[in-house]
Amino acid sequence: MAGYLASDARKVTTHRLIEMKREGEQISMLTSYDYTMAQLVDRAGIDVILIGDSASNVMAGNMTTLPMTIDQMIYHAQSVVRGVRHALVVCDMPFGTYQVNATEGVKNAIRIMQESGCDALKLEGGVEIRDTVRAILDAGIPVMGHLGLTPQSINKFGTYAVRAREEAEAEKLLSDARLLYELGCFAIVLEKIPAALTRKVCEQVQVPVIGIGAGRADGQVLVAQDMLGMTNGFSPKFLRRYADLSAVITDAVGQYVADVKACNFPGESESY
Ligand code: KIV
């Protein structure tokens, strides 16, 4: 592969991520749902690209991630995989595809891997999905765990507030994290939990812990459209905006509209 990051042209692997934790190198992770964004994010040198089921909110305008289907996730994942050369590509298993039982979970996991060409899968939950995680790992598929605020369970939680502030929930999260590590997950995402609890998890598992609204961890993940300032009306405390693309796009489109209305586009040089 020519071009950027000439010193590190290797494709990122799950083993490389574990090595990075050991070496104290922070892991960068962002979502992408389409080919164009995946190419841009990959070229910028990101370590991990997640095809999040947050595509349900960001791409489709749904209130939750629950409506996302396996066919829709595979479509997004195929588009992302075509755009990526360097990053490890992880795809969310959508709601309903792994909660019924291990047999169905492993069948759906194999389908996503085969049809999308992604590198690994992410599943939400701990002890409740133990048998399914084990079966997917036994099929040779790398699994990333996801604990804390798990958006597929939003109807059970009833709120997007910070999770595991209470001791009992914090203890369960710690024990779920240790379980996922012992089962063989290569990384664990922790979403919206106290920073002190994240530090404990980082100490107790030997695989990378990737935080979102969880304070310092072994790495960080954000939704690309959020950190690029493309989404309006979503401003949680944990979100740092690195650009205001919403304004850039609205201005550019406004100029285009004005040019078309004023017959300033196309010009001579833009015509055949
Ligand atoms: O779906 C998603 O975007 C995610 C990240 C927020 C971790 O799961």
mmCIF file of C-alpha atoms and ligand atoms in Angstrom:
data_model
loop_
_atom_site.group_PDB
_atom_site.id
_atom_site.type_symbol
_atom_site.label_atom_id
_atom_site.label_comp_id
_atom_site.label_asym_id
_atom_site.label_seq_id
_atom_site.Cartn_x
_atom_site.Cartn_y
_atom_site.Cartn_z
ATOM 1 C CA MET A 1 0.000 0.000 0.000
ATOM 2 C CA ALA A 2 1.523 3.301 -1.067
ATOM 3 C CA GLY A 3 1.071 6.718 0.458
ATOM 4 C CA TYR A 4 0.238 7.652 4.023
ATOM 5 C CA LEU A 5 1.796 6.097 7.080
ATOM 6 C CA ALA A 6 4.698 4.684 5.093
ATOM 7 C CA SER A 7 6.262 3.449 8.346
ATOM 8 C CA ASP A 8 3.174 1.386 9.248
ATOM 9 C CA ALA A 9 1.607 -0.092 6.154
ATOM 10 C CA ARG A 10 0.484 -3.213 7.990
ATOM 11 C CA LYS A 11 -3.173 -4.042 8.325
ATOM 12 C CA VAL A 12 -4.123 -3.729 12.000
ATOM 13 C CA THR A 13 -4.974 -7.081 13.591
ATOM 14 C CA THR A 14 -6.583 -8.077 16.874
ATOM 15 C CA HIS A 15 -3.135 -9.257 18.021
ATOM 16 C CA ARG A 16 -1.641 -5.851 17.212
ATOM 17 C CA LEU A 17 -4.291 -4.190 19.415
ATOM 18 C CA ILE A 18 -3.393 -6.431 22.362
ATOM 19 C CA GLU A 19 0.290 -5.635 21.732
ATOM 20 C CA MET A 20 -0.575 -1.911 21.736
ATOM 21 C CA LYS A 21 -2.115 -2.225 25.195
ATOM 22 C CA ARG A 22 0.995 -4.045 26.406
ATOM 23 C CA GLU A 23 3.223 -1.328 24.937
ATOM 24 C CA GLY A 24 1.063 1.482 26.362
ATOM 25 C CA GLU A 25 0.041 2.826 22.936
ATOM 26 C CA GLN A 26 -3.480 4.277 22.874
ATOM 27 C CA ILE A 27 -5.935 2.823 20.331
ATOM 28 C CA SER A 28 -8.005 5.144 18.114
ATOM 29 C CA MET A 29 -11.395 3.952 16.870
ATOM 30 C CA LEU A 30 -14.199 5.670 14.927
ATOM 31 C CA THR A 31 -17.399 4.537 13.280
ATOM 32 C CA SER A 32 -18.011 4.510 9.530
ATOM 33 C CA TYR A 33 -21.079 3.301 7.693
ATOM 34 C CA ASP A 34 -20.139 3.908 4.049
ATOM 35 C CA TYR A 35 -17.278 3.642 1.543
ATOM 36 C CA THR A 36 -16.476 7.370 1.261
ATOM 37 C CA MET A 37 -16.222 8.011 5.007
ATOM 38 C CA ALA A 38 -14.346 4.744 5.600
ATOM 39 C CA GLN A 39 -11.692 5.745 3.031
ATOM 40 C CA LEU A 40 -11.220 9.156 4.673
ATOM 41 C CA VAL A 41 -11.060 7.749 8.192
ATOM 42 C CA ASP A 42 -8.697 4.947 7.156
ATOM 43 C CA ARG A 43 -6.351 7.322 5.307
ATOM 44 C CA ALA A 44 -6.117 9.492 8.421
ATOM 45 C CA GLY A 45 -4.507 6.544 10.237
ATOM 46 C CA ILE A 46 -7.276 5.252 12.518
ATOM 47 C CA ASP A 47 -6.556 1.875 14.173
ATOM 48 C CA VAL A 48 -10.097 0.451 14.253
ATOM 49 C CA ILE A 49 -13.220 1.232 12.210
ATOM 50 C CA LEU A 50 -16.557 0.183 13.677
ATOM 51 C CA ILE A 51 -19.638 -0.332 11.545
ATOM 52 C CA GLY A 52 -21.842 0.586 14.484
ATOM 53 C CA ASP A 53 -25.518 -0.171 14.622
ATOM 54 C CA SER A 54 -25.662 3.556 15.466
ATOM 55 C CA ALA A 55 -26.132 3.688 11.673
ATOM 56 C CA SER A 56 -29.776 3.266 12.692
ATOM 57 C CA ASN A 57 -29.709 6.739 14.306
ATOM 58 C CA VAL A 58 -27.082 8.494 12.177
ATOM 59 C CA MET A 59 -27.892 7.122 8.717
ATOM 60 C CA ALA A 60 -31.578 6.231 8.990
ATOM 61 C CA GLY A 61 -32.834 8.793 11.531
ATOM 62 C CA ASN A 62 -34.292 6.231 13.948
ATOM 63 C CA MET A 63 -34.583 6.998 17.689
ATOM 64 C CA THR A 64 -32.817 3.771 18.713
ATOM 65 C CA THR A 65 -30.518 1.100 17.274
ATOM 66 C CA LEU A 66 -33.214 -1.584 17.541
ATOM 67 C CA PRO A 67 -34.679 -1.349 14.002
ATOM 68 C CA MET A 68 -31.325 -2.212 12.382
ATOM 69 C CA THR A 69 -31.535 -5.515 10.467
ATOM 70 C CA ILE A 70 -28.784 -7.991 9.627
ATOM 71 C CA ASP A 71 -29.202 -7.230 5.881
ATOM 72 C CA GLN A 72 -28.752 -3.498 6.532
ATOM 73 C CA MET A 73 -25.639 -4.093 8.674
ATOM 74 C CA ILE A 74 -24.153 -6.328 5.970
ATOM 75 C CA TYR A 75 -24.799 -3.636 3.326
ATOM 76 C CA HIS A 76 -23.053 -0.974 5.455
ATOM 77 C CA ALA A 77 -20.201 -3.342 6.322
ATOM 78 C CA GLN A 78 -19.588 -4.337 2.685
ATOM 79 C CA SER A 79 -19.356 -0.638 1.737
ATOM 80 C CA VAL A 80 -16.889 0.105 4.556
ATOM 81 C CA VAL A 81 -14.697 -2.930 3.884
ATOM 82 C CA ARG A 82 -14.231 -1.795 0.246
ATOM 83 C CA GLY A 83 -12.789 1.510 1.486
ATOM 84 C CA VAL A 84 -10.352 0.232 4.131
ATOM 85 C CA ARG A 85 -6.704 -0.831 3.701
ATOM 86 C CA HIS A 86 -5.171 -0.302 7.146
ATOM 87 C CA ALA A 87 -7.664 -0.330 10.001
ATOM 88 C CA LEU A 88 -9.168 -3.371 11.706
ATOM 89 C CA VAL A 89 -12.847 -3.449 10.663
ATOM 90 C CA VAL A 90 -15.349 -4.454 13.351
ATOM 91 C CA CYS A 91 -19.076 -4.846 12.688
ATOM 92 C CA ASP A 92 -21.852 -4.665 15.291
ATOM 93 C CA MET A 93 -24.192 -7.653 15.476
ATOM 94 C CA PRO A 94 -27.599 -5.948 15.398
ATOM 95 C CA PHE A 95 -30.372 -6.403 17.956
ATOM 96 C CA GLY A 96 -32.122 -9.759 17.744
ATOM 97 C CA THR A 97 -29.390 -11.594 15.866
ATOM 98 C CA TYR A 98 -27.565 -13.092 18.865
ATOM 99 C CA GLN A 99 -29.857 -12.838 21.905
ATOM 100 C CA VAL A 100 -32.105 -15.857 21.169
ATOM 101 C CA ASN A 101 -29.551 -18.635 21.541
ATOM 102 C CA ALA A 102 -25.952 -19.581 20.710
ATOM 103 C CA THR A 103 -26.871 -21.575 17.589
ATOM 104 C CA GLU A 104 -28.699 -18.681 15.997
ATOM 105 C CA GLY A 105 -25.998 -16.254 17.163
ATOM 106 C CA VAL A 106 -23.162 -18.216 15.587
ATOM 107 C CA LYS A 107 -25.136 -18.687 12.336
ATOM 108 C CA ASN A 108 -25.725 -14.939 12.065
ATOM 109 C CA ALA A 109 -22.114 -14.180 13.036
ATOM 110 C CA ILE A 110 -20.830 -16.452 10.255
ATOM 111 C CA ARG A 111 -23.209 -14.826 7.774
ATOM 112 C CA ILE A 112 -22.006 -11.292 8.615
ATOM 113 C CA MET A 113 -18.341 -12.360 8.376
ATOM 114 C CA GLN A 114 -18.847 -14.223 5.065
ATOM 115 C CA GLU A 115 -20.986 -11.632 3.308
ATOM 116 C CA SER A 116 -19.265 -8.442 4.538
ATOM 117 C CA GLY A 117 -15.581 -9.386 4.708
ATOM 118 C CA CYS A 118 -15.150 -7.555 8.020
ATOM 119 C CA ASP A 119 -12.462 -8.643 10.511
ATOM 120 C CA ALA A 120 -14.399 -9.022 13.767
ATOM 121 C CA LEU A 121 -17.794 -8.596 15.439
ATOM 122 C CA LYS A 122 -19.008 -6.584 18.431
ATOM 123 C CA LEU A 123 -21.760 -7.832 20.773
ATOM 124 C CA GLU A 124 -23.449 -6.028 23.658
ATOM 125 C CA GLY A 125 -23.710 -7.750 27.043
ATOM 126 C CA GLY A 126 -21.940 -9.937 29.593
ATOM 127 C CA VAL A 127 -22.944 -13.128 31.357
ATOM 128 C CA GLU A 128 -26.363 -13.152 29.609
ATOM 129 C CA ILE A 129 -24.692 -13.862 26.237
ATOM 130 C CA ARG A 130 -21.815 -16.022 27.542
ATOM 131 C CA ASP A 131 -22.723 -19.155 25.554
ATOM 132 C CA THR A 132 -23.186 -17.188 22.339
ATOM 133 C CA VAL A 133 -19.864 -15.348 22.719
ATOM 134 C CA ARG A 134 -18.148 -18.688 23.375
ATOM 135 C CA ALA A 135 -19.782 -20.298 20.307
ATOM 136 C CA ILE A 136 -18.812 -17.389 18.024
ATOM 137 C CA LEU A 137 -15.234 -17.465 19.308
ATOM 138 C CA ASP A 138 -15.207 -21.266 18.816
ATOM 139 C CA ALA A 139 -16.176 -20.634 15.168
ATOM 140 C CA GLY A 140 -12.944 -18.678 14.803
ATOM 141 C CA ILE A 141 -14.523 -15.222 14.800
ATOM 142 C CA PRO A 142 -12.877 -12.483 16.905
ATOM 143 C CA VAL A 143 -15.304 -10.836 19.328
ATOM 144 C CA MET A 144 -15.221 -7.345 20.835
ATOM 145 C CA GLY A 145 -17.399 -6.991 23.947
ATOM 146 C CA HIS A 146 -19.520 -3.949 24.833
ATOM 147 C CA LEU A 147 -20.565 -3.168 28.431
ATOM 148 C CA GLY A 148 -21.983 -0.227 30.380
ATOM 149 C CA LEU A 149 -24.561 1.717 28.393
ATOM 150 C CA THR A 150 -25.559 -0.859 25.811
ATOM 151 C CA PRO A 151 -27.975 0.935 23.444
ATOM 152 C CA GLN A 152 -29.730 -2.262 22.315
ATOM 153 C CA SER A 153 -31.084 -2.497 25.909
ATOM 154 C CA ILE A 154 -32.331 1.107 26.025
ATOM 155 C CA ASN A 155 -35.922 0.007 26.580
ATOM 156 C CA LYS A 156 -34.817 -1.938 29.665
ATOM 157 C CA PHE A 157 -32.695 0.969 31.008
ATOM 158 C CA GLY A 158 -35.290 3.624 30.108
ATOM 159 C CA THR A 159 -32.583 6.317 29.925
ATOM 160 C CA TYR A 160 -29.248 7.130 28.258
ATOM 161 C CA ALA A 161 -27.825 8.270 31.646
ATOM 162 C CA VAL A 162 -24.418 7.132 32.959
ATOM 163 C CA ARG A 163 -24.450 3.431 33.957
ATOM 164 C CA ALA A 164 -22.835 1.551 36.859
ATOM 165 C CA ARG A 165 -22.709 4.407 39.377
ATOM 166 C CA GLU A 166 -24.199 2.033 41.978
ATOM 167 C CA GLU A 167 -21.936 -0.569 43.571
ATOM 168 C CA ALA A 168 -23.997 -3.606 42.519
ATOM 169 C CA GLU A 169 -24.026 -2.599 38.835
ATOM 170 C CA ALA A 170 -20.321 -1.681 38.969
ATOM 171 C CA GLU A 171 -19.495 -5.106 40.480
ATOM 172 C CA LYS A 172 -21.509 -6.854 37.755
ATOM 173 C CA LEU A 173 -19.755 -4.835 35.051
ATOM 174 C CA LEU A 174 -16.338 -5.778 36.471
ATOM 175 C CA SER A 175 -17.286 -9.433 36.596
ATOM 176 C CA ASP A 176 -18.742 -9.290 33.030
ATOM 177 C CA ALA A 177 -15.511 -7.680 31.766
ATOM 178 C CA ARG A 178 -13.398 -10.411 33.392
ATOM 179 C CA LEU A 179 -15.721 -13.055 31.904
ATOM 180 C CA LEU A 180 -15.465 -11.607 28.361
ATOM 181 C CA TYR A 181 -11.681 -11.492 28.729
ATOM 182 C CA GLU A 182 -11.526 -15.076 30.003
ATOM 183 C CA LEU A 183 -13.783 -16.282 27.176
ATOM 184 C CA GLY A 184 -11.292 -14.814 24.700
ATOM 185 C CA CYS A 185 -12.697 -11.462 23.525
ATOM 186 C CA PHE A 186 -9.878 -9.385 22.009
ATOM 187 C CA ALA A 187 -11.182 -6.013 23.285
ATOM 188 C CA ILE A 188 -14.038 -4.515 25.290
ATOM 189 C CA VAL A 189 -15.916 -1.254 24.663
ATOM 190 C CA LEU A 190 -17.114 0.523 27.810
ATOM 191 C CA GLU A 191 -19.818 3.114 27.196
ATOM 192 C CA LYS A 192 -20.845 5.922 29.561
ATOM 193 C CA ILE A 193 -19.596 4.692 32.940
ATOM 194 C CA PRO A 194 -17.553 6.440 35.670
ATOM 195 C CA ALA A 195 -13.856 6.911 34.830
ATOM 196 C CA ALA A 196 -12.745 5.234 38.071
ATOM 197 C CA LEU A 197 -14.586 2.039 37.109
ATOM 198 C CA THR A 198 -12.987 2.099 33.643
ATOM 199 C CA ARG A 199 -9.543 2.273 35.278
ATOM 200 C CA LYS A 200 -10.371 -0.825 37.348
ATOM 201 C CA VAL A 201 -11.463 -2.756 34.232
ATOM 202 C CA CYS A 202 -8.280 -1.700 32.392
ATOM 203 C CA GLU A 203 -6.220 -3.105 35.281
ATOM 204 C CA GLN A 204 -8.155 -6.361 35.545
ATOM 205 C CA VAL A 205 -8.189 -7.458 31.890
ATOM 206 C CA GLN A 206 -5.183 -7.961 29.619
ATOM 207 C CA VAL A 207 -7.044 -6.937 26.428
ATOM 208 C CA PRO A 208 -7.677 -3.354 25.316
ATOM 209 C CA VAL A 209 -10.563 -1.435 26.855
ATOM 210 C CA ILE A 210 -11.971 1.170 24.460
ATOM 211 C CA GLY A 211 -13.961 3.955 26.092
ATOM 212 C CA ILE A 212 -16.792 6.207 24.953
ATOM 213 C CA GLY A 213 -17.895 8.548 27.716
ATOM 214 C CA ALA A 214 -15.913 6.329 30.080
ATOM 215 C CA GLY A 215 -12.832 8.475 30.797
ATOM 216 C CA ARG A 216 -9.282 7.396 29.967
ATOM 217 C CA ALA A 217 -8.928 3.792 28.841
ATOM 218 C CA ASP A 218 -6.615 1.870 26.498
ATOM 219 C CA GLY A 219 -8.274 3.639 23.582
ATOM 220 C CA GLN A 220 -11.247 5.791 22.579
ATOM 221 C CA VAL A 221 -14.149 5.480 20.156
ATOM 222 C CA LEU A 222 -16.560 8.123 18.857
ATOM 223 C CA VAL A 223 -19.178 8.276 16.132
ATOM 224 C CA ALA A 224 -17.435 9.976 13.166
ATOM 225 C CA GLN A 225 -20.392 12.231 12.297
ATOM 226 C CA ASP A 226 -20.533 13.454 15.922
ATOM 227 C CA MET A 227 -16.839 14.330 16.243
ATOM 228 C CA LEU A 228 -16.873 15.952 12.782
ATOM 229 C CA GLY A 229 -19.797 18.176 13.787
ATOM 230 C CA MET A 230 -22.211 16.768 11.210
ATOM 231 C CA THR A 231 -24.917 15.833 13.717
ATOM 232 C CA ASN A 232 -26.912 18.579 15.393
ATOM 233 C CA GLY A 233 -28.681 18.434 18.730
ATOM 234 C CA PHE A 234 -26.438 15.709 20.222
ATOM 235 C CA SER A 235 -23.962 17.235 22.669
ATOM 236 C CA PRO A 236 -23.145 14.842 25.508
ATOM 237 C CA LYS A 237 -20.351 15.882 27.894
ATOM 238 C CA PHE A 238 -17.990 13.239 26.496
ATOM 239 C CA LEU A 239 -18.173 14.442 22.894
ATOM 240 C CA ARG A 240 -15.300 16.579 21.572
ATOM 241 C CA ARG A 241 -16.027 18.162 18.188
ATOM 242 C CA TYR A 242 -12.974 18.369 15.914
ATOM 243 C CA ALA A 243 -14.738 20.165 13.061
ATOM 244 C CA ASP A 244 -17.985 21.924 12.207
ATOM 245 C CA LEU A 245 -18.798 20.120 8.959
ATOM 246 C CA SER A 246 -22.469 20.895 9.413
ATOM 247 C CA ALA A 247 -21.707 24.601 8.800
ATOM 248 C CA VAL A 248 -19.236 23.817 6.001
ATOM 249 C CA ILE A 249 -21.801 21.643 4.158
ATOM 250 C CA THR A 250 -24.723 24.028 4.702
ATOM 251 C CA ASP A 251 -22.619 26.997 3.439
ATOM 252 C CA ALA A 252 -21.410 25.066 0.384
ATOM 253 C CA VAL A 253 -24.917 23.884 -0.504
ATOM 254 C CA GLY A 254 -26.241 27.425 0.036
ATOM 255 C CA GLN A 255 -23.633 28.795 -2.406
ATOM 256 C CA TYR A 256 -24.531 26.107 -4.948
ATOM 257 C CA VAL A 257 -28.244 26.954 -4.663
ATOM 258 C CA ALA A 258 -27.443 30.656 -5.133
ATOM 259 C CA ASP A 259 -25.193 29.948 -8.158
ATOM 260 C CA VAL A 260 -27.826 27.746 -9.830
ATOM 261 C CA LYS A 261 -30.587 30.311 -9.231
ATOM 262 C CA ALA A 262 -28.366 33.137 -10.571
ATOM 263 C CA CYS A 263 -27.292 31.079 -13.640
ATOM 264 C CA ASN A 264 -23.675 31.255 -12.376
ATOM 265 C CA PHE A 265 -23.318 27.473 -12.646
ATOM 266 C CA PRO A 266 -22.263 25.841 -14.896
ATOM 267 C CA GLY A 267 -19.788 28.273 -16.454
ATOM 268 C CA GLU A 268 -18.003 27.975 -19.792
ATOM 269 C CA SER A 269 -15.171 25.883 -18.287
ATOM 270 C CA GLU A 270 -17.697 23.484 -16.735
ATOM 271 C CA SER A 271 -19.548 22.900 -20.010
ATOM 272 C CA TYR A 272 -18.835 20.571 -22.975
HETATM 273 O O1 KIV B 1 -22.973 1.627 17.419
HETATM 274 C C1 KIV B 1 -22.009 2.328 17.789
HETATM 275 O O2 KIV B 1 -21.692 3.369 17.195
HETATM 276 C C2 KIV B 1 -21.269 1.901 18.979
HETATM 277 C C3 KIV B 1 -20.235 2.817 19.521
HETATM 278 C C4 KIV B 1 -20.853 4.023 20.127
HETATM 279 C C5 KIV B 1 -19.316 2.147 20.453
HETATM 280 O O3 KIV B 1 -21.513 0.858 19.478
#
